[in-house]
């Protein structure tokens, strides 16, 4: 193939096999989903602004909660990371493209169809999925609205997309590295994605099995989740969380990779403990397979199970701690500047650690009897997901955007976006710890009077945070359309092959592999 | 450093295909397929008729036509020598990880079987730590439910008798050898095991034939493999027929029927897929495709076949024997 | 298949518009609504922490929670302290020159082992608490708790006492048409009553979907799983009223199935239990009585409010379930109507089976009520014996 540029018109995007095009499509798609999931969240926060039912009926509220969770997890965070992988991994390992470019495009194009189907369930008779993003049986089987069948199939094809995407990423990393790019020379983002892709291939099929069992129970009279026939509703939870727990690490490992790229650049110091970062990532991945039942401490497992899952879960703090300590030590005695990507990366480290601490508290089974299914859990997972996953994605976009489009973003606006988000986020989610501990259950459209004040604060924070993301959209578009030209290196002596090519990165990079030092 | 420069000079271009319409077409086909299927299932549930099945069929047709053209194109590209050694390795990795994902899919169902047999089942029957209060709380055991594997009655039946919504298949109607109705010699799963194990051998011999450049040997043994696969599927059909018609053992017969049919059914479906792959490889070979050092299409199919075989061995052991 | 429910679509749009205008709207409306609602005392309003509860177990859990919390705080202080120290001291703008170090096996080993050690220290008390909590042997009283959509049933095993416990907060308070009372959403028509200083064992299960029975002051939270029985226990040390909520998403009214536990001195409890038994006797006697239309109607209305509004609407207009006004079974042959109430609707799990949830008087009255309310005016009535006959003839 020649070195020509992209095709013209809309066909470029429909038919493309170029990893950069596909990466961009993933990122835009993910941002659209982020706004959609965010609007659902705002409906939730608006209803919870004060006690009583004002805006929505409980039935619709449950659909909002469910769709918010599903869209954010499967529509916003995961595709964003796949988009970053598409853009960056070939450039980071010195490959001309992804290993299987056509399949790459297929992985992407399945998603818009899957999410159109998922979102359309909201307009179907009986309403959309209303059983939480964890869709526990039998609420999601015997008692579900008819649209659950569409939901099941939407999950199936999302899973297919993820599996194909992951196969592609693994093949790219293992097979397409430039000569000399040994495994232990790969940037950590590549490492974390290699391990994430492995997790995805291991657990997405289990999710597929899970929804298949639901489908059979609903339509073909099987008894997986019904005690009357000899099955068990709790079986659903085991199968779901066998997928679900690794899934939450799928949403954080690439973020670890991003932080490990950004912090050294702005500390002007090599990453501390590269090798231990790799081993820590691998240990987290391994442990993530044997902790799933910490989401089920209250289902009444035999005590041996309870203890096993408690100990295994606690152990994850060790490798995660190694990562946090490595980042802090990377900053220690560096020469730091605080551009927007670095601000997001630092906030990531601090706030993710706070989320990790609340995770550790949740992992203490007896204490979880009080925390479980309260807003304390909601606070925990938003602290690891929003300043964790979402902030790392913002950091990545600010960090690599000049490489992608050739222009520098406006540093003043970027910093404003950071501070607005940082304040908004903490105002939204920090009070949730308090109402959770004080006893407010999650997934309720209305609450007792003593929770009113903190909920009001949280709702105001949510609107602040939400609108700052519209501001982010503005900044990105402004940068793409013009601005100060970026140099090839963009930053002060950053590490990695992507900085050796021009800005914006040419449509095809590394058609012959680069030499690796 | 010098070795690096060497590598760059001696580097084959990685083949990055031009723009392609296959992905978007396949996505549309897939979408129509699942949308149609979901609609169809809901129509079945509501005892209505509608367009669901036709949308599904159209989607399936579109998806298979696209995939056919897509695979054809990759074959053509390969034969035109456009694929570098490295790209071929990508295909190898791709197939390997795909099979791993299939392994995990089956793992979910085997895991479910383990759970209901060894944990939930005994608890329902009032055994173990989680069963100790079943009697006191007047649950199933209080109406005389007893747990055993294979469970040919359901807890529902113990409580509601003939009015139960979930009826078991009844004593002696399992698929275990002890219930073999026509005697052990005609016990179908045993023959199926023999068929499938020998088919793994025949496909291996076929592979050897190809490596030796002995096309007749290759095609002959590959043909034998396909025949064995079809025989397997036929016997499985017989087995299901017996279950449904003679024994009243169905998908709806409680957890035994559920696990039995889901595990064997998904396996059977994979046998069908593998058989189709092998058949296509046979047809390709008849058209003169493959050479002794470039036959990954066939090798991928044969890996898949071995995988299906291993799943069967597990099935045979966990579903039929113990 | 109707893909686009127009209603829902327009509803969604309406909600969106409301949401986008919300910050302004709400600031004004808070005052309007909030003013008349019951005041909650200041300490409760800004409640920051887990309750210590009223059982030995709940205090133990509280201590455990605080222990882990403070450990995390101290680790945080150290980690963030070092981080902020370098962010302040090692800035480029203040002329910091970057060092080059990037590895140290000793340090890395230390910060692997020390956290592991801290974890072991946490695991020890956690394990001992868990073992204590799991020991449900030798209870004095057994209460079976069954979760229904959306109410709780309490059955005192061996005592022949059993009743349902429903949300008591009126719809008007929920929809902002009346000021909210002090225990808004946390009040029930009939609380669970237990004696203090006795080991009460709860056997928890569910009738339809998953629920979870949670009372923070007792530190008991157990999922209610249809077909299985979970056990938990508590020895309450102080008489009082303790409130909790369902803690597992169970559908539409998940937020509206509170739990109230009334812990009494033993003598009071004995009295209460005797009273309950007497009530049960009276009820049994009433089964063969004949009621007037008005009595049936009035009782039926109560039963309807407690059990049916959630799905069939305040005026029978429908919701999750179909409308009961002027249509279908409600105005059809009365035997089919009894059948639906006693056996549920075949093939639809959402409409509950009331045959063993409501007694014959309640069944007779709710059917009578429905057939004569909202302009249905069927004019017919049922007596408890009619239900009995129907059940016998099945
Ligand atoms: C990105 C996603 C993400 C991440 C990374 C995590 C990380 C962790 N999570 Fe979280 N979790 C979720 C997403 C995530 N979680 C979600 C979405 C849910 C709710 C699902 C639902 O029900 O809807 C959930 C729920 C959840 C529960 C169930 C709660 C309940 O429902 O009752 C538990 C219980 O154990 C738990 C534990 C943990 C732990 C121990 C970690 C650990 O990995 C954290 C480790 C990190 C640290 C501990 C901080 C850094 C470490 C140090 C500084 C070292 C020194 C520290 C010590 C020795 C203490 N999580
Ligand atoms: C990565 C995942 C992710 C992210 C990013 C978020 C982001 C947010 N989430 Fe959360 N959330 C989950 C994952 C996530 N969430 C999950 C898994 C659940 C559990 C679901 C369940 O229980 O099943 C949950 C549940 C959950 C709840 C509990 C609901 C309940 O229990 O009933 C709440 C309540 O406040 C909440 C709030 C928010 C808010 C305010 C944000 C904010 O960060 C959102 C920010 C807002 C925007 C980004 C909107 C911006 C758009 C506009 C301002 C409009 C402009 C419009 C156009 C341009 C068209 N979320
Ligand atoms: Cu019952 Cu939630
Ligand atoms: Cu988890």
PDB file of N, CA and C and ligand atoms in Angstrom, chain A residues 73 133-134 136 241 245 247-249 251-252 256 284 294-297 313-314 316-318 320-322 324-325 352-364 368 371-373 377 380-381 384-385 389 442-443, chain C residues 71-72 75 79 114-116 118-119 122, ligand 1:
ATOM      1  N   UNK A  73     -20.103   2.579  31.952  1.00  0.00           N
ATOM      2  CA  UNK A  73     -19.114   1.507  31.995  1.00  0.00           C
ATOM      3  C   UNK A  73     -18.786   1.002  30.586  1.00  0.00           C
ATOM      4  N   UNK A 133     -27.266  -1.854  36.870  1.00  0.00           N
ATOM      5  CA  UNK A 133     -26.302  -2.293  35.852  1.00  0.00           C
ATOM      6  C   UNK A 133     -25.810  -3.698  36.166  1.00  0.00           C
ATOM      7  N   UNK A 134     -26.072  -4.161  37.388  1.00  0.00           N
ATOM      8  CA  UNK A 134     -25.669  -5.518  37.748  1.00  0.00           C
ATOM      9  C   UNK A 134     -26.761  -6.536  37.436  1.00  0.00           C
ATOM     10  N   UNK A 136     -29.333  -8.190  38.578  1.00  0.00           N
ATOM     11  CA  UNK A 136     -29.518  -9.429  39.319  1.00  0.00           C
ATOM     12  C   UNK A 136     -30.821 -10.142  38.954  1.00  0.00           C
ATOM     13  N   UNK A 241     -20.359 -11.550  38.759  1.00  0.00           N
ATOM     14  CA  UNK A 241     -19.199 -10.891  39.365  1.00  0.00           C
ATOM     15  C   UNK A 241     -17.889 -11.540  38.963  1.00  0.00           C
ATOM     16  N   UNK A 245     -16.007  -8.204  38.563  1.00  0.00           N
ATOM     17  CA  UNK A 245     -14.871  -7.643  39.271  1.00  0.00           C
ATOM     18  C   UNK A 245     -13.681  -7.382  38.363  1.00  0.00           C
ATOM     19  N   UNK A 247     -13.805  -6.712  35.456  1.00  0.00           N
ATOM     20  CA  UNK A 247     -14.253  -5.567  34.670  1.00  0.00           C
ATOM     21  C   UNK A 247     -13.849  -4.234  35.315  1.00  0.00           C
ATOM     22  N   UNK A 248     -13.950  -4.131  36.636  1.00  0.00           N
ATOM     23  CA  UNK A 248     -13.587  -2.840  37.220  1.00  0.00           C
ATOM     24  C   UNK A 248     -12.077  -2.595  37.092  1.00  0.00           C
ATOM     25  N   UNK A 249     -11.295  -3.650  37.071  1.00  0.00           N
ATOM     26  CA  UNK A 249      -9.866  -3.431  36.837  1.00  0.00           C
ATOM     27  C   UNK A 249      -9.578  -3.155  35.376  1.00  0.00           C
ATOM     28  N   UNK A 251     -11.262  -1.226  33.828  1.00  0.00           N
ATOM     29  CA  UNK A 251     -11.473   0.217  33.737  1.00  0.00           C
ATOM     30  C   UNK A 251     -10.394   1.015  34.454  1.00  0.00           C
ATOM     31  N   UNK A 252      -9.443   0.359  35.105  1.00  0.00           N
ATOM     32  CA  UNK A 252      -8.450   1.156  35.822  1.00  0.00           C
ATOM     33  C   UNK A 252      -7.017   0.850  35.365  1.00  0.00           C
ATOM     34  N   UNK A 256      -3.719   3.362  34.941  1.00  0.00           N
ATOM     35  CA  UNK A 256      -2.399   3.264  35.573  1.00  0.00           C
ATOM     36  C   UNK A 256      -1.305   3.504  34.534  1.00  0.00           C
ATOM     37  N   UNK A 284      -2.274  -7.647  40.108  1.00  0.00           N
ATOM     38  CA  UNK A 284      -3.642  -7.152  40.254  1.00  0.00           C
ATOM     39  C   UNK A 284      -4.560  -7.962  39.346  1.00  0.00           C
ATOM     40  N   UNK A 294     -16.613 -10.473  46.859  1.00  0.00           N
ATOM     41  CA  UNK A 294     -16.687  -9.365  47.826  1.00  0.00           C
ATOM     42  C   UNK A 294     -17.871  -8.446  47.526  1.00  0.00           C
ATOM     43  N   UNK A 295     -18.484  -8.631  46.364  1.00  0.00           N
ATOM     44  CA  UNK A 295     -19.712  -7.891  46.084  1.00  0.00           C
ATOM     45  C   UNK A 295     -20.920  -8.600  46.682  1.00  0.00           C
ATOM     46  N   UNK A 296     -20.672  -9.755  47.264  1.00  0.00           N
ATOM     47  CA  UNK A 296     -21.773 -10.614  47.692  1.00  0.00           C
ATOM     48  C   UNK A 296     -21.637 -11.006  49.153  1.00  0.00           C
ATOM     49  N   UNK A 297     -20.962 -10.182  49.933  1.00  0.00           N
ATOM     50  CA  UNK A 297     -20.765 -10.559  51.336  1.00  0.00           C
ATOM     51  C   UNK A 297     -22.090 -10.770  52.062  1.00  0.00           C
ATOM     52  N   UNK A 313      -9.333 -10.086  48.641  1.00  0.00           N
ATOM     53  CA  UNK A 313      -9.601  -8.698  48.258  1.00  0.00           C
ATOM     54  C   UNK A 313      -8.629  -7.742  48.936  1.00  0.00           C
ATOM     55  N   UNK A 314      -8.403  -7.981  50.219  1.00  0.00           N
ATOM     56  CA  UNK A 314      -7.488  -7.090  50.929  1.00  0.00           C
ATOM     57  C   UNK A 314      -6.110  -7.093  50.278  1.00  0.00           C
ATOM     58  N   UNK A 316      -5.232  -7.080  47.320  1.00  0.00           N
ATOM     59  CA  UNK A 316      -5.053  -6.210  46.154  1.00  0.00           C
ATOM     60  C   UNK A 316      -4.459  -4.866  46.556  1.00  0.00           C
ATOM     61  N   UNK A 317      -4.639  -4.489  47.811  1.00  0.00           N
ATOM     62  CA  UNK A 317      -4.057  -3.219  48.233  1.00  0.00           C
ATOM     63  C   UNK A 317      -2.533  -3.230  48.090  1.00  0.00           C
ATOM     64  N   UNK A 318      -1.926  -4.408  48.170  1.00  0.00           N
ATOM     65  CA  UNK A 318      -0.460  -4.447  48.128  1.00  0.00           C
ATOM     66  C   UNK A 318       0.090  -4.034  46.757  1.00  0.00           C
ATOM     67  N   UNK A 320      -1.442  -2.535  44.378  1.00  0.00           N
ATOM     68  CA  UNK A 320      -1.904  -1.194  44.040  1.00  0.00           C
ATOM     69  C   UNK A 320      -1.088  -0.161  44.799  1.00  0.00           C
ATOM     70  N   UNK A 321      -0.773  -0.491  46.053  1.00  0.00           N
ATOM     71  CA  UNK A 321       0.071   0.400  46.841  1.00  0.00           C
ATOM     72  C   UNK A 321       1.424   0.582  46.175  1.00  0.00           C
ATOM     73  N   UNK A 322       1.999  -0.509  45.683  1.00  0.00           N
ATOM     74  CA  UNK A 322       3.290  -0.416  44.999  1.00  0.00           C
ATOM     75  C   UNK A 322       3.222   0.631  43.902  1.00  0.00           C
ATOM     76  N   UNK A 324       1.118   3.215  43.635  1.00  0.00           N
ATOM     77  CA  UNK A 324       0.997   4.569  44.185  1.00  0.00           C
ATOM     78  C   UNK A 324       2.357   5.049  44.691  1.00  0.00           C
ATOM     79  N   UNK A 325       3.053   4.172  45.437  1.00  0.00           N
ATOM     80  CA  UNK A 325       4.361   4.573  45.973  1.00  0.00           C
ATOM     81  C   UNK A 325       5.336   4.880  44.846  1.00  0.00           C
ATOM     82  N   UNK A 352      -7.826   8.629  43.410  1.00  0.00           N
ATOM     83  CA  UNK A 352      -7.951   7.182  43.257  1.00  0.00           C
ATOM     84  C   UNK A 352      -7.541   6.485  44.549  1.00  0.00           C
ATOM     85  N   UNK A 353      -6.482   6.975  45.166  1.00  0.00           N
ATOM     86  CA  UNK A 353      -6.051   6.354  46.416  1.00  0.00           C
ATOM     87  C   UNK A 353      -7.143   6.460  47.474  1.00  0.00           C
ATOM     88  N   UNK A 354      -7.816   7.605  47.526  1.00  0.00           N
ATOM     89  CA  UNK A 354      -8.926   7.735  48.482  1.00  0.00           C
ATOM     90  C   UNK A 354     -10.006   6.709  48.154  1.00  0.00           C
ATOM     91  N   UNK A 355     -10.317   6.573  46.875  1.00  0.00           N
ATOM     92  CA  UNK A 355     -11.282   5.542  46.471  1.00  0.00           C
ATOM     93  C   UNK A 355     -10.787   4.151  46.823  1.00  0.00           C
ATOM     94  N   UNK A 356      -9.484   3.943  46.694  1.00  0.00           N
ATOM     95  CA  UNK A 356      -8.924   2.639  47.055  1.00  0.00           C
ATOM     96  C   UNK A 356      -9.066   2.376  48.545  1.00  0.00           C
ATOM     97  N   UNK A 357      -8.861   3.404  49.347  1.00  0.00           N
ATOM     98  CA  UNK A 357      -9.028   3.233  50.797  1.00  0.00           C
ATOM     99  C   UNK A 357     -10.462   2.831  51.132  1.00  0.00           C
ATOM    100  N   UNK A 358     -11.427   3.499  50.518  1.00  0.00           N
ATOM    101  CA  UNK A 358     -12.808   3.102  50.838  1.00  0.00           C
ATOM    102  C   UNK A 358     -13.059   1.692  50.318  1.00  0.00           C
ATOM    103  N   UNK A 359     -12.401   1.316  49.205  1.00  0.00           N
ATOM    104  CA  UNK A 359     -12.511  -0.067  48.723  1.00  0.00           C
ATOM    105  C   UNK A 359     -11.990  -1.033  49.774  1.00  0.00           C
ATOM    106  N   UNK A 360     -10.883  -0.667  50.365  1.00  0.00           N
ATOM    107  CA  UNK A 360     -10.309  -1.541  51.386  1.00  0.00           C
ATOM    108  C   UNK A 360     -11.263  -1.674  52.575  1.00  0.00           C
ATOM    109  N   UNK A 361     -11.909  -0.577  52.929  1.00  0.00           N
ATOM    110  CA  UNK A 361     -12.886  -0.656  54.018  1.00  0.00           C
ATOM    111  C   UNK A 361     -14.022  -1.603  53.644  1.00  0.00           C
ATOM    112  N   UNK A 362     -14.466  -1.492  52.380  1.00  0.00           N
ATOM    113  CA  UNK A 362     -15.552  -2.372  51.935  1.00  0.00           C
ATOM    114  C   UNK A 362     -15.148  -3.836  51.963  1.00  0.00           C
ATOM    115  N   UNK A 363     -13.858  -4.085  51.788  1.00  0.00           N
ATOM    116  CA  UNK A 363     -13.424  -5.472  51.691  1.00  0.00           C
ATOM    117  C   UNK A 363     -13.445  -6.176  53.048  1.00  0.00           C
ATOM    118  N   UNK A 364     -13.588  -5.415  54.130  1.00  0.00           N
ATOM    119  CA  UNK A 364     -13.668  -6.015  55.461  1.00  0.00           C
ATOM    120  C   UNK A 364     -15.089  -6.537  55.641  1.00  0.00           C
ATOM    121  N   UNK A 368     -18.604  -4.537  55.851  1.00  0.00           N
ATOM    122  CA  UNK A 368     -19.392  -4.408  54.624  1.00  0.00           C
ATOM    123  C   UNK A 368     -20.869  -4.699  54.884  1.00  0.00           C
ATOM    124  N   UNK A 371     -21.916  -1.346  55.143  1.00  0.00           N
ATOM    125  CA  UNK A 371     -21.717  -0.476  53.974  1.00  0.00           C
ATOM    126  C   UNK A 371     -22.523  -0.914  52.763  1.00  0.00           C
ATOM    127  N   UNK A 372     -22.713  -2.223  52.646  1.00  0.00           N
ATOM    128  CA  UNK A 372     -23.196  -2.761  51.377  1.00  0.00           C
ATOM    129  C   UNK A 372     -24.492  -2.108  50.914  1.00  0.00           C
ATOM    130  N   UNK A 373     -24.536  -1.831  49.603  1.00  0.00           N
ATOM    131  CA  UNK A 373     -25.721  -1.245  48.988  1.00  0.00           C
ATOM    132  C   UNK A 373     -26.146   0.074  49.628  1.00  0.00           C
ATOM    133  N   UNK A 377     -20.876   2.811  49.119  1.00  0.00           N
ATOM    134  CA  UNK A 377     -20.379   2.076  47.959  1.00  0.00           C
ATOM    135  C   UNK A 377     -20.390   2.978  46.730  1.00  0.00           C
ATOM    136  N   UNK A 380     -17.477   5.133  46.947  1.00  0.00           N
ATOM    137  CA  UNK A 380     -16.257   4.381  46.613  1.00  0.00           C
ATOM    138  C   UNK A 380     -16.069   4.271  45.119  1.00  0.00           C
ATOM    139  N   UNK A 381     -17.083   3.775  44.435  1.00  0.00           N
ATOM    140  CA  UNK A 381     -16.790   3.472  43.028  1.00  0.00           C
ATOM    141  C   UNK A 381     -16.758   4.708  42.155  1.00  0.00           C
ATOM    142  N   UNK A 384     -13.121   5.828  42.412  1.00  0.00           N
ATOM    143  CA  UNK A 384     -12.152   5.122  41.571  1.00  0.00           C
ATOM    144  C   UNK A 384     -12.471   5.290  40.092  1.00  0.00           C
ATOM    145  N   UNK A 385     -13.740   5.563  39.771  1.00  0.00           N
ATOM    146  CA  UNK A 385     -14.087   5.648  38.351  1.00  0.00           C
ATOM    147  C   UNK A 385     -13.977   7.058  37.787  1.00  0.00           C
ATOM    148  N   UNK A 389     -10.732   6.543  36.347  1.00  0.00           N
ATOM    149  CA  UNK A 389     -10.790   6.305  34.906  1.00  0.00           C
ATOM    150  C   UNK A 389     -10.969   7.606  34.120  1.00  0.00           C
ATOM    151  N   UNK A 442     -28.586   2.728  48.329  1.00  0.00           N
ATOM    152  CA  UNK A 442     -28.457   3.205  46.954  1.00  0.00           C
ATOM    153  C   UNK A 442     -29.691   2.786  46.152  1.00  0.00           C
ATOM    154  N   UNK A 443     -29.789   3.290  44.941  1.00  0.00           N
ATOM    155  CA  UNK A 443     -30.861   2.947  44.010  1.00  0.00           C
ATOM    156  C   UNK A 443     -32.247   3.263  44.548  1.00  0.00           C
TER     157      UNK A 443
ATOM    158  N   UNK C  71      -6.471   3.769  60.114  1.00  0.00           N
ATOM    159  CA  UNK C  71      -5.265   3.253  59.438  1.00  0.00           C
ATOM    160  C   UNK C  71      -5.151   3.876  58.053  1.00  0.00           C
ATOM    161  N   UNK C  72      -6.276   3.904  57.338  1.00  0.00           N
ATOM    162  CA  UNK C  72      -6.238   4.488  55.997  1.00  0.00           C
ATOM    163  C   UNK C  72      -5.863   5.962  56.075  1.00  0.00           C
ATOM    164  N   UNK C  75      -2.099   6.211  56.625  1.00  0.00           N
ATOM    165  CA  UNK C  75      -1.353   5.908  55.399  1.00  0.00           C
ATOM    166  C   UNK C  75      -1.496   7.073  54.428  1.00  0.00           C
ATOM    167  N   UNK C  79       1.518   9.189  52.697  1.00  0.00           N
ATOM    168  CA  UNK C  79       1.704   9.171  51.241  1.00  0.00           C
ATOM    169  C   UNK C  79       1.480  10.551  50.650  1.00  0.00           C
ATOM    170  N   UNK C 114       5.491  -3.991  54.178  1.00  0.00           N
ATOM    171  CA  UNK C 114       4.835  -3.256  55.269  1.00  0.00           C
ATOM    172  C   UNK C 114       3.311  -3.198  55.086  1.00  0.00           C
ATOM    173  N   UNK C 115       2.821  -2.817  53.895  1.00  0.00           N
ATOM    174  CA  UNK C 115       1.363  -2.860  53.731  1.00  0.00           C
ATOM    175  C   UNK C 115       0.796  -4.264  53.973  1.00  0.00           C
ATOM    176  N   UNK C 116       1.525  -5.273  53.521  1.00  0.00           N
ATOM    177  CA  UNK C 116       1.019  -6.632  53.735  1.00  0.00           C
ATOM    178  C   UNK C 116       0.859  -6.899  55.226  1.00  0.00           C
ATOM    179  N   UNK C 118       0.370  -4.652  57.556  1.00  0.00           N
ATOM    180  CA  UNK C 118      -0.774  -3.869  58.056  1.00  0.00           C
ATOM    181  C   UNK C 118      -2.073  -4.615  57.761  1.00  0.00           C
ATOM    182  N   UNK C 119      -2.120  -5.218  56.593  1.00  0.00           N
ATOM    183  CA  UNK C 119      -3.328  -5.952  56.227  1.00  0.00           C
ATOM    184  C   UNK C 119      -3.564  -7.115  57.181  1.00  0.00           C
ATOM    185  N   UNK C 122      -5.183  -5.926  60.173  1.00  0.00           N
ATOM    186  CA  UNK C 122      -6.610  -5.653  60.002  1.00  0.00           C
ATOM    187  C   UNK C 122      -7.411  -6.944  59.965  1.00  0.00           C
TER     188      UNK C 122
HETATM  189  C1  LIG D   1     -12.109   1.321  38.576  1.00  0.00           C
HETATM  190  C2  LIG D   1     -12.861   0.634  39.284  1.00  0.00           C
HETATM  191  C3  LIG D   1     -12.622   0.082  40.643  1.00  0.00           C
HETATM  192  C4  LIG D   1     -11.441  -0.118  41.339  1.00  0.00           C
HETATM  193  C5  LIG D   1     -10.043   0.154  40.899  1.00  0.00           C
HETATM  194  C6  LIG D   1     -11.817  -0.680  42.602  1.00  0.00           C
HETATM  195  C7  LIG D   1     -10.900  -1.041  43.580  1.00  0.00           C
HETATM  196  C8  LIG D   1     -11.223  -1.718  44.740  1.00  0.00           C
HETATM  197  N1  LIG D   1     -12.495  -2.042  45.164  1.00  0.00           N
HETATM  198 FE1  LIG D   1     -14.233  -1.527  44.253  1.00  0.00          FE
HETATM  199  N2  LIG D   1     -15.934  -1.293  43.184  1.00  0.00           N
HETATM  200  C9  LIG D   1     -16.061  -0.743  41.952  1.00  0.00           C
HETATM  201  C10 LIG D   1     -15.037  -0.272  41.156  1.00  0.00           C
HETATM  202  C11 LIG D   1     -13.687  -0.348  41.512  1.00  0.00           C
HETATM  203  N3  LIG D   1     -13.181  -0.796  42.689  1.00  0.00           N
HETATM  204  C12 LIG D   1     -17.438  -0.685  41.552  1.00  0.00           C
HETATM  205  C13 LIG D   1     -17.970  -0.143  40.228  1.00  0.00           C
HETATM  206  C14 LIG D   1     -18.168  -1.228  42.602  1.00  0.00           C
HETATM  207  C15 LIG D   1     -19.682  -1.349  42.753  1.00  0.00           C
HETATM  208  C16 LIG D   1     -20.357  -2.260  41.843  1.00  0.00           C
HETATM  209  C17 LIG D   1     -21.822  -2.219  42.085  1.00  0.00           C
HETATM  210  O1  LIG D   1     -22.265  -2.860  43.045  1.00  0.00           O
HETATM  211  O2  LIG D   1     -22.534  -1.528  41.339  1.00  0.00           O
HETATM  212  C18 LIG D   1     -17.184  -1.619  43.605  1.00  0.00           C
HETATM  213  C19 LIG D   1     -17.532  -2.242  44.798  1.00  0.00           C
HETATM  214  C20 LIG D   1     -16.617  -2.768  45.683  1.00  0.00           C
HETATM  215  C21 LIG D   1     -16.956  -3.641  46.764  1.00  0.00           C
HETATM  216  C22 LIG D   1     -18.352  -4.172  47.092  1.00  0.00           C
HETATM  217  C23 LIG D   1     -19.050  -3.252  48.011  1.00  0.00           C
HETATM  218  C24 LIG D   1     -20.433  -3.638  48.245  1.00  0.00           C
HETATM  219  O3  LIG D   1     -21.226  -3.668  47.301  1.00  0.00           O
HETATM  220  O4  LIG D   1     -20.756  -3.932  49.406  1.00  0.00           O
HETATM  221  C25 LIG D   1     -15.780  -3.941  47.419  1.00  0.00           C
HETATM  222  C26 LIG D   1     -15.689  -4.825  48.599  1.00  0.00           C
HETATM  223  O5  LIG D   1     -14.720  -5.345  48.908  1.00  0.00           O
HETATM  224  C27 LIG D   1     -14.714  -3.250  46.717  1.00  0.00           C
HETATM  225  C28 LIG D   1     -13.378  -3.301  47.072  1.00  0.00           C
HETATM  226  C29 LIG D   1     -12.350  -2.740  46.310  1.00  0.00           C
HETATM  227  C30 LIG D   1     -10.933  -2.849  46.666  1.00  0.00           C
HETATM  228  C31 LIG D   1     -10.372  -3.526  47.884  1.00  0.00           C
HETATM  229  C32 LIG D   1     -10.247  -2.222  45.672  1.00  0.00           C
HETATM  230  C33 LIG D   1      -8.740  -2.112  45.579  1.00  0.00           C
HETATM  231  O6  LIG D   1      -8.303  -2.401  44.286  1.00  0.00           O
HETATM  232  C34 LIG D   1      -8.241  -0.761  45.991  1.00  0.00           C
HETATM  233  C35 LIG D   1      -6.763  -0.812  46.226  1.00  0.00           C
HETATM  234  C36 LIG D   1      -6.146   0.542  46.442  1.00  0.00           C
HETATM  235  C37 LIG D   1      -5.745   1.065  47.624  1.00  0.00           C
HETATM  236  C38 LIG D   1      -5.932   0.338  48.904  1.00  0.00           C
HETATM  237  C39 LIG D   1      -5.149   2.448  47.698  1.00  0.00           C
HETATM  238  C40 LIG D   1      -3.677   2.534  47.431  1.00  0.00           C
HETATM  239  C41 LIG D   1      -2.845   1.670  48.281  1.00  0.00           C
HETATM  240  C42 LIG D   1      -1.918   2.112  49.161  1.00  0.00           C
HETATM  241  C43 LIG D   1      -1.612   3.553  49.340  1.00  0.00           C
HETATM  242  C44 LIG D   1      -1.130   1.071  49.854  1.00  0.00           C
HETATM  243  C45 LIG D   1      -1.261   0.992  51.319  1.00  0.00           C
HETATM  244  C46 LIG D   1      -2.637   0.746  51.739  1.00  0.00           C
HETATM  245  C47 LIG D   1      -3.034  -0.126  52.683  1.00  0.00           C
HETATM  246  C48 LIG D   1      -2.199  -1.211  53.227  1.00  0.00           C
HETATM  247  C49 LIG D   1      -4.416   0.022  53.230  1.00  0.00           C
HETATM  248  N4  LIG D   1     -15.247  -2.538  45.678  1.00  0.00           N
END
